[in-house]
mmCIF file of C-alpha atoms and ligand atoms in Angstrom:
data_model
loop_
_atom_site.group_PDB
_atom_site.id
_atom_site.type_symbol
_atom_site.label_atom_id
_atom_site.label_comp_id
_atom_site.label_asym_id
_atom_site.label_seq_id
_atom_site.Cartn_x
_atom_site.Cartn_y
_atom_site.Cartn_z
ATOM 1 C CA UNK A 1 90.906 57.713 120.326
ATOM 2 C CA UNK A 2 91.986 57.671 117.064
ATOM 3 C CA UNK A 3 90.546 60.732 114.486
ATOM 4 C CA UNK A 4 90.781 61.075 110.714
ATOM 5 C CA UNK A 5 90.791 64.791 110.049
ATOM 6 C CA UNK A 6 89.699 66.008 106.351
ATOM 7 C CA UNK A 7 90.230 69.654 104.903
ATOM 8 C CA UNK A 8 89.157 71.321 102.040
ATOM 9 C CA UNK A 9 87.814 74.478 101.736
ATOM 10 C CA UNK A 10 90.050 76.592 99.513
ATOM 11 C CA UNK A 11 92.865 75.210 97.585
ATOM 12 C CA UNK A 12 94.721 72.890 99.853
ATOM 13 C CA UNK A 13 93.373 69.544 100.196
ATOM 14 C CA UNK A 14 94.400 67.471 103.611
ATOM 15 C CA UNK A 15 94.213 64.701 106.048
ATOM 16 C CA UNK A 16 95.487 64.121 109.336
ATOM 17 C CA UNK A 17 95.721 61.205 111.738
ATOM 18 C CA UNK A 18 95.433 62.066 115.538
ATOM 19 C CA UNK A 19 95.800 59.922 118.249
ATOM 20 C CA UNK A 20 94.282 61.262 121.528
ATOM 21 C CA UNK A 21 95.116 64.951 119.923
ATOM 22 C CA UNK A 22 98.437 64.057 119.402
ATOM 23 C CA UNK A 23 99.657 63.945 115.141
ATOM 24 C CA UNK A 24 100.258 60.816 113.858
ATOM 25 C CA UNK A 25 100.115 62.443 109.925
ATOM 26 C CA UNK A 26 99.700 65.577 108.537
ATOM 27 C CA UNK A 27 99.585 65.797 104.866
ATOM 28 C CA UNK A 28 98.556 68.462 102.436
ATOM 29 C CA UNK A 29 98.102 68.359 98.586
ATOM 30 C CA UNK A 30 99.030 71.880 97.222
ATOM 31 C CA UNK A 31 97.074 73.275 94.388
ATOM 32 C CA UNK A 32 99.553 76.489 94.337
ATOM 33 C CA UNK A 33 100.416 75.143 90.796
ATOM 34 C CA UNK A 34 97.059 75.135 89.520
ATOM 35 C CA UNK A 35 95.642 78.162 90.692
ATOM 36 C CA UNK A 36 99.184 80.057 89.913
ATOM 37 C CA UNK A 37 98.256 81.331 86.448
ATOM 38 C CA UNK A 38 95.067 82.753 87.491
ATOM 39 C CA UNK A 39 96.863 85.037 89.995
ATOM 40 C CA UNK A 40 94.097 83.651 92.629
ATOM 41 C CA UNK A 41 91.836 80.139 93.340
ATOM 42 C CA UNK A 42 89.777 79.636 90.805
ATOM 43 C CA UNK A 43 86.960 77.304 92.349
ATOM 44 C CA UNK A 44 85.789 75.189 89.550
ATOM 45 C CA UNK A 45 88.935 74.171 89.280
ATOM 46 C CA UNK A 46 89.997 73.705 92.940
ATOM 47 C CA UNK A 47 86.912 71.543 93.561
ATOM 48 C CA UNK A 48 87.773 69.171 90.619
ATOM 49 C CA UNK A 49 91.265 69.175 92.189
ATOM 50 C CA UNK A 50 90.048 68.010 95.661
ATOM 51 C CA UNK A 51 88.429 65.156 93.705
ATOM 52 C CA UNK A 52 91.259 64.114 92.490
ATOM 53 C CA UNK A 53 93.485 63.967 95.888
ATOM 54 C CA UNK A 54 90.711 63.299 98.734
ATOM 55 C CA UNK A 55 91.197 59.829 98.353
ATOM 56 C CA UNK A 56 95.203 59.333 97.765
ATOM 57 C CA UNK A 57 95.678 61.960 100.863
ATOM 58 C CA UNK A 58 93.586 59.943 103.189
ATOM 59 C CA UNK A 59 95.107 57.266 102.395
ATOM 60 C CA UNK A 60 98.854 58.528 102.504
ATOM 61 C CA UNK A 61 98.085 60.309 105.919
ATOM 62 C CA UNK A 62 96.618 56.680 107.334
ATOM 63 C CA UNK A 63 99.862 55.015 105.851
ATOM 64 C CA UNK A 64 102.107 57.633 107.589
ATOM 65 C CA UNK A 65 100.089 57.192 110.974
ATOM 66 C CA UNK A 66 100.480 53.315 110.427
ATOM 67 C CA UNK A 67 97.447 52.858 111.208
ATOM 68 C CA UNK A 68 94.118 51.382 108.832
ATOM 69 C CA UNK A 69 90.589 52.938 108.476
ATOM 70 C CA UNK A 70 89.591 50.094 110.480
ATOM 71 C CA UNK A 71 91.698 51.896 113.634
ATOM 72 C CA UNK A 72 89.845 55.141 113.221
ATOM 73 C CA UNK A 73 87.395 56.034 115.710
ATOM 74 C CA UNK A 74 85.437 59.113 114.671
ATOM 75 C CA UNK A 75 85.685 61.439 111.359
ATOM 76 C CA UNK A 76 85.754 65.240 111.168
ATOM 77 C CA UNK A 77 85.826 67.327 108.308
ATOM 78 C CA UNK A 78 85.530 71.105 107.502
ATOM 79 C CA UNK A 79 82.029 72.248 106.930
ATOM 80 C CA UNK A 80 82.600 76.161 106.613
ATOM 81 C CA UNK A 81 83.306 78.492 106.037
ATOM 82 C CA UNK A 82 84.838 78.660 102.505
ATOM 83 C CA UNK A 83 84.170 77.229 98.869
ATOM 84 C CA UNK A 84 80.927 75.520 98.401
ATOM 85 C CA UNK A 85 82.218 72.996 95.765
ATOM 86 C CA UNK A 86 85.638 72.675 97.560
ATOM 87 C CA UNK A 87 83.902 71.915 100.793
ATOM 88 C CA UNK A 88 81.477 69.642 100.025
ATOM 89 C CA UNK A 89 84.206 67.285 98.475
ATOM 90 C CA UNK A 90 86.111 66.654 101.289
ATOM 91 C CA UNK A 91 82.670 67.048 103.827
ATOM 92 C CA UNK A 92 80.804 63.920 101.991
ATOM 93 C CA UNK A 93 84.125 62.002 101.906
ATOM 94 C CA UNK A 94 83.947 62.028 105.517
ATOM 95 C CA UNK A 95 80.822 61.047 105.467
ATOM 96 C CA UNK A 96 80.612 58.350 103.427
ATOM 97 C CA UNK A 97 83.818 56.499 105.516
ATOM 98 C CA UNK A 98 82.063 57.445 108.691
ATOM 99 C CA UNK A 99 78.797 55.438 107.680
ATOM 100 C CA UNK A 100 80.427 52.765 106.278
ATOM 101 C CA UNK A 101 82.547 52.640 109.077
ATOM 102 C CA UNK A 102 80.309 53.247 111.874
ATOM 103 C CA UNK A 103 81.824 55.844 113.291
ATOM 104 C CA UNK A 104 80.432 58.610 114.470
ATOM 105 C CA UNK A 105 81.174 62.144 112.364
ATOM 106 C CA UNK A 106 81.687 65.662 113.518
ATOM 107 C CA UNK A 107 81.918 69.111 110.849
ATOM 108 C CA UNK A 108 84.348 71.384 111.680
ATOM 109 C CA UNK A 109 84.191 75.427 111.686
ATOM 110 C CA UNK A 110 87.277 76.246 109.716
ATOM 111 C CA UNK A 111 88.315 79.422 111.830
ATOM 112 C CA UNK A 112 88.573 77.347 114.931
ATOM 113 C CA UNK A 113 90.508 74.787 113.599
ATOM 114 C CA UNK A 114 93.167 78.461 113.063
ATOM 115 C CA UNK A 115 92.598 79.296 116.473
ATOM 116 C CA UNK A 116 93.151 75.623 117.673
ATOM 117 C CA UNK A 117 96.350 74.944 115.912
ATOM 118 C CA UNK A 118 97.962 75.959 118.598
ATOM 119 C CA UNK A 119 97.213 73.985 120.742
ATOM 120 C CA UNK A 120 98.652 71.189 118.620
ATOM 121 C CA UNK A 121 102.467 72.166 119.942
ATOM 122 C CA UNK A 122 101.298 73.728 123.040
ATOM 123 C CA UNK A 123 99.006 74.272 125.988
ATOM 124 C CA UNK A 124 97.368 77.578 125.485
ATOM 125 C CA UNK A 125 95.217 78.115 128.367
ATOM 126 C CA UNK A 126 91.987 79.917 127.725
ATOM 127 C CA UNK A 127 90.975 82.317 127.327
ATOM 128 C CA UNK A 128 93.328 83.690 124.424
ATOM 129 C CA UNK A 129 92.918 86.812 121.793
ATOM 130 C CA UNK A 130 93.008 84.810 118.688
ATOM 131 C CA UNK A 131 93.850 86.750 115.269
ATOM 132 C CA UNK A 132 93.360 84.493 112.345
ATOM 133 C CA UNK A 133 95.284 85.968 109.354
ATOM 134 C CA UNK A 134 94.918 84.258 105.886
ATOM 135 C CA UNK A 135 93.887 84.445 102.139
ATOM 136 C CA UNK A 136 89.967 84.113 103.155
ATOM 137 C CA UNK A 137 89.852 85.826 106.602
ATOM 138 C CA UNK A 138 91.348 88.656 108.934
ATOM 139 C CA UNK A 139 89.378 88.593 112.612
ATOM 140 C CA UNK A 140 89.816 88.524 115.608
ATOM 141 C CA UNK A 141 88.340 86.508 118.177
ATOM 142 C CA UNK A 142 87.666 85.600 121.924
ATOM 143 C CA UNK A 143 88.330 82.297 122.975
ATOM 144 C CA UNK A 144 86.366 82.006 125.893
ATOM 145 C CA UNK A 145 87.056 80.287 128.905
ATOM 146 C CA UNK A 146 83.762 78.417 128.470
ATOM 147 C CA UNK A 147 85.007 76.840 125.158
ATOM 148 C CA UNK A 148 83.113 79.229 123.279
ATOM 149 C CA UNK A 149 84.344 81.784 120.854
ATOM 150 C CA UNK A 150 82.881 86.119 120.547
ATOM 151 C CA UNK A 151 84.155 87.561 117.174
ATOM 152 C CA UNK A 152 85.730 90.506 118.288
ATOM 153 C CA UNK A 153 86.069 92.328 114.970
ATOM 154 C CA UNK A 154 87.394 91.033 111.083
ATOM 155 C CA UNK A 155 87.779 92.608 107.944
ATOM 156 C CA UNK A 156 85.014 94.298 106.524
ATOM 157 C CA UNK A 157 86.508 93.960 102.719
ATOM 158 C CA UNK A 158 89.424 92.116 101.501
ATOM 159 C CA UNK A 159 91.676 89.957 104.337
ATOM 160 C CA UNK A 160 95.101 90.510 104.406
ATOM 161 C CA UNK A 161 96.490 87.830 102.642
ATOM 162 C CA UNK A 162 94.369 88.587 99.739
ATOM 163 C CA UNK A 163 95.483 91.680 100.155
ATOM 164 C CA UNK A 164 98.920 90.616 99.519
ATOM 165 C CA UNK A 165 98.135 88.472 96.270
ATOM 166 C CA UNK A 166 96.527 91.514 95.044
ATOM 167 C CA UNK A 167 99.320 93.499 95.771
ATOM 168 C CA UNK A 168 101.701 90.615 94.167
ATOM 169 C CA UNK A 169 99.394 90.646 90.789
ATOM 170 C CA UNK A 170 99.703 94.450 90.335
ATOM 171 C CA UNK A 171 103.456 94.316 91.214
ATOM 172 C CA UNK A 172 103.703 91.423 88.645
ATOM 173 C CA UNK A 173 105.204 89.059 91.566
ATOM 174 C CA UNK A 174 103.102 85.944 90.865
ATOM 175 C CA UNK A 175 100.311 84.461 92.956
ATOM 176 C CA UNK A 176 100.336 83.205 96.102
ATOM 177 C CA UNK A 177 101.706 86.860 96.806
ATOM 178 C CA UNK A 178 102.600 87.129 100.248
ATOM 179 C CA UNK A 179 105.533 85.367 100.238
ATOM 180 C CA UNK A 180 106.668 87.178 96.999
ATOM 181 C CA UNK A 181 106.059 90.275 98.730
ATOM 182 C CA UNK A 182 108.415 89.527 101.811
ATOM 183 C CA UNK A 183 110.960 88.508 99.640
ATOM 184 C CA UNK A 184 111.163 91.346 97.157
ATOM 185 C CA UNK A 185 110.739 93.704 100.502
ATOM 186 C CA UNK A 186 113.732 92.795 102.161
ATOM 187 C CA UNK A 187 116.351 95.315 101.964
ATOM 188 C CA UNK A 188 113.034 97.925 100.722
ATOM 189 C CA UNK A 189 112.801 101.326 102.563
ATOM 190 C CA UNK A 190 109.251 101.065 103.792
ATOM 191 C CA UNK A 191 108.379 104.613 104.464
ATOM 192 C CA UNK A 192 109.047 105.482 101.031
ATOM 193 C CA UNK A 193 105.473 105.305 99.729
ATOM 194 C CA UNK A 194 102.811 106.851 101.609
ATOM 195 C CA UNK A 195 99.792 104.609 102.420
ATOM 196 C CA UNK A 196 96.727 104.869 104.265
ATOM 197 C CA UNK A 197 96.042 103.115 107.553
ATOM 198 C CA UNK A 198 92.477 103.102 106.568
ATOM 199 C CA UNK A 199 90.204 102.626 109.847
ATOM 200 C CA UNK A 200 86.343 101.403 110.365
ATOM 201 C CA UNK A 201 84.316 104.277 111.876
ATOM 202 C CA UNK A 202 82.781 102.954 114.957
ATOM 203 C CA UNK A 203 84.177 99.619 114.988
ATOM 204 C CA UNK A 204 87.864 100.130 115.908
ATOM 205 C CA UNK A 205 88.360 96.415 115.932
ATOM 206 C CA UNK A 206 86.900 95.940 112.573
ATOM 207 C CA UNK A 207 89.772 96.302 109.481
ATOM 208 C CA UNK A 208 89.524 96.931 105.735
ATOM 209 C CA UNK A 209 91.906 96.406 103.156
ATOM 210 C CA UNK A 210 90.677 96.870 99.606
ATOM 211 C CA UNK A 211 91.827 100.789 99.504
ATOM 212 C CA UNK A 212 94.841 99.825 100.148
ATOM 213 C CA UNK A 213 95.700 97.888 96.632
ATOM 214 C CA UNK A 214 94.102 101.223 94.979
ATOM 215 C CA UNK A 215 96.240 103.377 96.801
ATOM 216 C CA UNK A 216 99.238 101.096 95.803
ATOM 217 C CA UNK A 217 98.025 101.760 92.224
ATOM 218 C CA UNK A 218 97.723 105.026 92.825
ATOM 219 C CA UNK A 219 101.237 105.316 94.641
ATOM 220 C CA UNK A 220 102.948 103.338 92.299
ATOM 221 C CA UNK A 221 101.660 105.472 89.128
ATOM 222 C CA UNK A 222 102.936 108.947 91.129
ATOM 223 C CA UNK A 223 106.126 107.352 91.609
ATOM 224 C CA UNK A 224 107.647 106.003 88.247
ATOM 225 C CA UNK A 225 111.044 104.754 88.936
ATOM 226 C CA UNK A 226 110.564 103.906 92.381
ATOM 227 C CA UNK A 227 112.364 100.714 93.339
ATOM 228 C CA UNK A 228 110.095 97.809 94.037
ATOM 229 C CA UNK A 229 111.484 96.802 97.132
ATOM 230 C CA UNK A 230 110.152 100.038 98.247
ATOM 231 C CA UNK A 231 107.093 99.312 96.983
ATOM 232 C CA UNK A 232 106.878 96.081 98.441
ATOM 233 C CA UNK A 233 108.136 97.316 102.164
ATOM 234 C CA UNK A 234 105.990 100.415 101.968
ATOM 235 C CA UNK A 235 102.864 98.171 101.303
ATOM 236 C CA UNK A 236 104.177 95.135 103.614
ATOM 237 C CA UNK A 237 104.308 98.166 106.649
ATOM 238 C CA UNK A 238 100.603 98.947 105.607
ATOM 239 C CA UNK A 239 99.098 95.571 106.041
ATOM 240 C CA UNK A 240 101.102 94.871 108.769
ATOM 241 C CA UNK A 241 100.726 98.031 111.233
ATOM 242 C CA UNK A 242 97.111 98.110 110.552
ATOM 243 C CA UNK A 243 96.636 94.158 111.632
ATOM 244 C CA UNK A 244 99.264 95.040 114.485
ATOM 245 C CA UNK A 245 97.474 98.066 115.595
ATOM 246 C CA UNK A 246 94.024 96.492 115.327
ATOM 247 C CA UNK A 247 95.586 93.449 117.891
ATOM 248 C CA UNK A 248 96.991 96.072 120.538
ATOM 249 C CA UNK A 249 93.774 97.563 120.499
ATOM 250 C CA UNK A 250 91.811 94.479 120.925
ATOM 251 C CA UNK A 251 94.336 93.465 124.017
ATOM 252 C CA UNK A 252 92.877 96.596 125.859
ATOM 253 C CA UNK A 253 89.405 95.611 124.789
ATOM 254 C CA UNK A 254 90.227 92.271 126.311
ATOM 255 C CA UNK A 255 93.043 92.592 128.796
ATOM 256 C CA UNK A 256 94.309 89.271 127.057
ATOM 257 C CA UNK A 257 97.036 87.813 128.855
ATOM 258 C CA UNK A 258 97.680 85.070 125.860
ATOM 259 C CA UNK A 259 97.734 86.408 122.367
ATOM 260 C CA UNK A 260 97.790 83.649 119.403
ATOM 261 C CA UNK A 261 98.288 84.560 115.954
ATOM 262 C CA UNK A 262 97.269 81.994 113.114
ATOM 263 C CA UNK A 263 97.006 81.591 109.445
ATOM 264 C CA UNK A 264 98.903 82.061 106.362
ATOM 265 C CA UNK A 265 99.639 85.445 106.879
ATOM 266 C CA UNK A 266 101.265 84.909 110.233
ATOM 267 C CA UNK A 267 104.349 83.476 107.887
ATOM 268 C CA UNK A 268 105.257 86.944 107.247
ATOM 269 C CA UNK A 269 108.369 87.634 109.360
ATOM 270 C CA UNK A 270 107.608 91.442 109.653
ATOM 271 C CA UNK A 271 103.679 90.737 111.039
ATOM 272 C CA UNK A 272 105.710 88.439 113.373
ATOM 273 C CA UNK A 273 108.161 91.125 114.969
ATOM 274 C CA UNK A 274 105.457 93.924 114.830
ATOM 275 C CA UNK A 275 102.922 91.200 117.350
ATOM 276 C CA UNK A 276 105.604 89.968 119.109
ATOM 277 C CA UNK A 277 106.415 93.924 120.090
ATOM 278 C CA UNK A 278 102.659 94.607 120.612
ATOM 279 C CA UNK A 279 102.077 92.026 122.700
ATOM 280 C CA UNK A 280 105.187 92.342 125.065
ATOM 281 C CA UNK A 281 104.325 96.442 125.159
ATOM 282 C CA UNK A 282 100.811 95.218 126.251
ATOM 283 C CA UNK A 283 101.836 92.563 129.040
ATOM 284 C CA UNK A 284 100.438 89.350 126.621
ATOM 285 C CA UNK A 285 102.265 86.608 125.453
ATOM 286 C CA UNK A 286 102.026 85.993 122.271
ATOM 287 C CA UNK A 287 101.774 82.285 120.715
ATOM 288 C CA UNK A 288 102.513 81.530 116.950
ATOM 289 C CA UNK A 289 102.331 77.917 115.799
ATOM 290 C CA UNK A 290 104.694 76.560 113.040
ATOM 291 C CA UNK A 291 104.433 77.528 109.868
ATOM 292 C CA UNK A 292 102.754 74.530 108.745
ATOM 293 C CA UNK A 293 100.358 74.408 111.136
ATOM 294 C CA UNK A 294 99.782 78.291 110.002
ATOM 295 C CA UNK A 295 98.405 77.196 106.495
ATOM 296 C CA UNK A 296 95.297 75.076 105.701
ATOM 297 C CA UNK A 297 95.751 71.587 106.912
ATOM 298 C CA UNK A 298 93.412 68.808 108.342
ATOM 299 C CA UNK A 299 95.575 68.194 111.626
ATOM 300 C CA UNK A 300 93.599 71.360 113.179
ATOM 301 C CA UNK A 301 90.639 70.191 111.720
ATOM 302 C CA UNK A 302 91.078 67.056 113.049
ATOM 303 C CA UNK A 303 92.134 68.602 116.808
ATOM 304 C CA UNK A 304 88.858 70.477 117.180
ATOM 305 C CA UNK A 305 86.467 67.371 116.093
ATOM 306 C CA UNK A 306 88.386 65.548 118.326
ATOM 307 C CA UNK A 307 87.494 67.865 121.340
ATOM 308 C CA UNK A 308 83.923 67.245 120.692
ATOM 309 C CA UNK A 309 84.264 63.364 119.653
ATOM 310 C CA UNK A 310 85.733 62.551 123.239
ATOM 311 C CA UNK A 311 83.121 64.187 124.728
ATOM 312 C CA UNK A 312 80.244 61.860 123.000
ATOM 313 C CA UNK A 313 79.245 64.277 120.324
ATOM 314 C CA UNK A 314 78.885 64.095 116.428
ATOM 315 C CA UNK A 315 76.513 65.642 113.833
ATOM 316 C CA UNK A 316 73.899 63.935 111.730
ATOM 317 C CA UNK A 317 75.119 62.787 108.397
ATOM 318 C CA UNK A 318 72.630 64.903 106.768
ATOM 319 C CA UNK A 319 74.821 68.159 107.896
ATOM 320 C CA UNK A 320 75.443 70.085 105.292
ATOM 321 C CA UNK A 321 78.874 72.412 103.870
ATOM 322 C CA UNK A 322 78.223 76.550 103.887
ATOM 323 C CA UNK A 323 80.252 79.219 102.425
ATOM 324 C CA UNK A 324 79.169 81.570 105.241
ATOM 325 C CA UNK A 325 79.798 80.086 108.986
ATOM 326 C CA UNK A 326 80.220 82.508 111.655
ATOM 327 C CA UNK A 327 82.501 81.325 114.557
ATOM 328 C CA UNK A 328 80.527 82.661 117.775
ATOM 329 C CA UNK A 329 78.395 85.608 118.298
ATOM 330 C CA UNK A 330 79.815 89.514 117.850
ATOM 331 C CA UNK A 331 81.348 90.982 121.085
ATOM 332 C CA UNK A 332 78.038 93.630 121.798
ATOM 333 C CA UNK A 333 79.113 96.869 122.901
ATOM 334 C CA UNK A 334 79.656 97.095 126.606
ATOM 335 C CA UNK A 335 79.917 93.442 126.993
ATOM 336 C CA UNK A 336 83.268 92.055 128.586
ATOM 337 C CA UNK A 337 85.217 89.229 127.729
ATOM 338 C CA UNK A 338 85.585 86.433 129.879
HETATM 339 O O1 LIG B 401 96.023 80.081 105.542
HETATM 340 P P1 LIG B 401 96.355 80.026 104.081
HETATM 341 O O2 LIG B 401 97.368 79.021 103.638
HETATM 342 O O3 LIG B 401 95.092 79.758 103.228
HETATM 343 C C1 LIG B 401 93.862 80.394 103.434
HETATM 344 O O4 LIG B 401 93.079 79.915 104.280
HETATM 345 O O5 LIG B 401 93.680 81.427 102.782
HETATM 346 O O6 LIG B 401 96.817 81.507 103.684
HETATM 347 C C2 LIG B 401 97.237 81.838 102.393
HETATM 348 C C3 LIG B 401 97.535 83.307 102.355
HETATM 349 C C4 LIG B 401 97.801 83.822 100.956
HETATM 350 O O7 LIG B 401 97.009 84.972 100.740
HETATM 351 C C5 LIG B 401 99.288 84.166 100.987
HETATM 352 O O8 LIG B 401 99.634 85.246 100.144
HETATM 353 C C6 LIG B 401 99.496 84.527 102.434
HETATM 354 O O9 LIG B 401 98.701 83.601 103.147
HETATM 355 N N1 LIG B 401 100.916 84.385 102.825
HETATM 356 C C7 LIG B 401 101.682 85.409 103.226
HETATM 357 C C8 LIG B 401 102.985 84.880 103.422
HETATM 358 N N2 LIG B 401 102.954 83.550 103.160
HETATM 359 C C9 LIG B 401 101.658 83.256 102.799
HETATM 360 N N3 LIG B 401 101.402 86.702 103.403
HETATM 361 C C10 LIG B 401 102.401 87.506 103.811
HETATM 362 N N4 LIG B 401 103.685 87.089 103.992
HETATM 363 C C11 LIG B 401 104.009 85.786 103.833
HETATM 364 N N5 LIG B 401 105.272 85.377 104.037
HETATM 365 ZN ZN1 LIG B 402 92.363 78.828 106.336
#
């Protein structure tokens, strides 16, 4: 079975080609450039972007697979969450190809395309812990054994990679900020500015992030003259102990034997080390995919419509994109994971 795979629901715009859940093409159209400026996405302008490369990415991800949209068997596309505008371009493209292809068409929940990314490179075997780390979301989530997903906790503010580019903007370091962050950290002493670990009463699997960029401010103002790879490690350590912290305690929750870590975020080379030690101290394995696999792209978009496709499913053309898409029901207290 052959799927076309469409993403667009922030800033990158893709397509993929699977055969039988195997890659054929992978391609992404980078906005980075665009949005650069702004120090964030702005969406008005990443939606008119997606118009512009929908078209010239499907068909450079077909020409890479060498294969024709006469080949394809079934169409998914991204539905939600994320940017109205910026979902709806690459959701009606689908669409449209589907019906005037005949094939059938399946929307795709963003967050388990993350979780599901995996499973591109490797056999994960359910269930996992998944921890989906990017610009739009921090959460963490049960991959059930039925197929089925619980949201085990998530940021109740900012998610840690916009917790980064805000960081990155105050610091002056550009936009996307994460990887600016890493890089001016290296060689920082990252217990030389005191930060919070800030915690959610009641809900020790749920995170927040947004005092964190105040306290930076707050931090940096105390301590004129501090070097910024300080600065940077000091605020890298923050973000990173808290997500690390959060995961250890949402192994014991769990007893997850299979940890995967996903998203943009999971680039960072210090969240790496700091769940790779979590995870061995806790008895998981834990399961990163490559880097590109990490960031937005239609190939895991493409994976999860294809596990419903084969199966006989797809949605009604009249399905429609939302900002807001929850990925499962919230683990309710007392209730075990299986
Ligand atoms: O998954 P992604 O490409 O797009 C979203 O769905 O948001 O994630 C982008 C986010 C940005 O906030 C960026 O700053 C962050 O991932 N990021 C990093 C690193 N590389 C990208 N954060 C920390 N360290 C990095 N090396
Ligand atoms: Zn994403």
């Amino acid at each position: 079975m052959i799927v076309l795979g469409i993403e667009s629901s922030c800033d990158d715009t893709g397509a993929a080609v699977l055969r039988d859940g195997h890659e054929l093409a992978n391609v992404v159209a980078s906005q980075e450039a665009v949005h650069g400026p702004f120090g964030g996405v702005v969406p008005e302008l990443a939606a008119r972007n997606h118009v512009l490369h929908v078209v010239p990415v499907i068909e450079r991800a077909l020409e890479q697979a060498g294969v024709g949209l006469v080949d394809v068997d079934g169409i998914a596309a991204t539905r939600g969450p994320g940017l109205v505008g910026c979902l709806l371009v690459g959701l009606c493209t689908a669409k449209a190809l589907a019906r005037r292809r005949g094939v059938p068409f399946v929307g795709v929940n963003h967050i388990e395309g993350h979780l599901l990314s995996i499973a591109l490179d490797t056999d994960v075997a359910r269930p996992f812990l998944g921890v989906v780390v990017s610009g739009g979301h921090s959460a963490l989530y049960w991959a059930r054994a039925d197929g089925g997903y619980t949201m085990l906790g998530q940021t109740r503010d900012d998610a840690a990679g916009e917790a980064f580019d805000k960081a990155a903007k105050l610091l002056d370091l550009g936009y996307p900020g994460g990887r600016a962050i890493e890089e001016v950290a290296r060689g920082g002493d990252a217990h030389a500015l005191r930060l919070p670990r800030p915690r959610v009463k009641g809900a020790a699997l749920d995170m927040s992030f947004s005092g964190l960029k105040t306290a930076l401010w707050q931090g940096v103002s105390a301590s004129p003259g501090m070097p910024l790879a300080d600065v940077a490690a000091s605020f890298q350590r923050a973000v990173v102990e808290t997500l690390a912290e959060t995961t250890r305690r949402a192994i014991g929750v769990t007893g997850a034997a299979r940890v995967v870590v996903t998203g943009g975020v999971s680039a960072n080379g210090a969240l790496r080390d700091a769940m790779a030690r979590v995870a061995h101290e806790e008895g998981a394995v834990l399961l990163v995919p490559p880097l590109r696999r990490c960031t937005d792209n239609a190939a895991m978009i493409a994976y999860a419509g294809w596990l419903r496709l084969r199966r006989g499913e797809s949605d009604p053309l009249s399905l429609n994109a939302v900002a807001e898409l929850p990925l499962g029901p919230r683990l309710a207290p007392g209730e075990a994971c299986v």
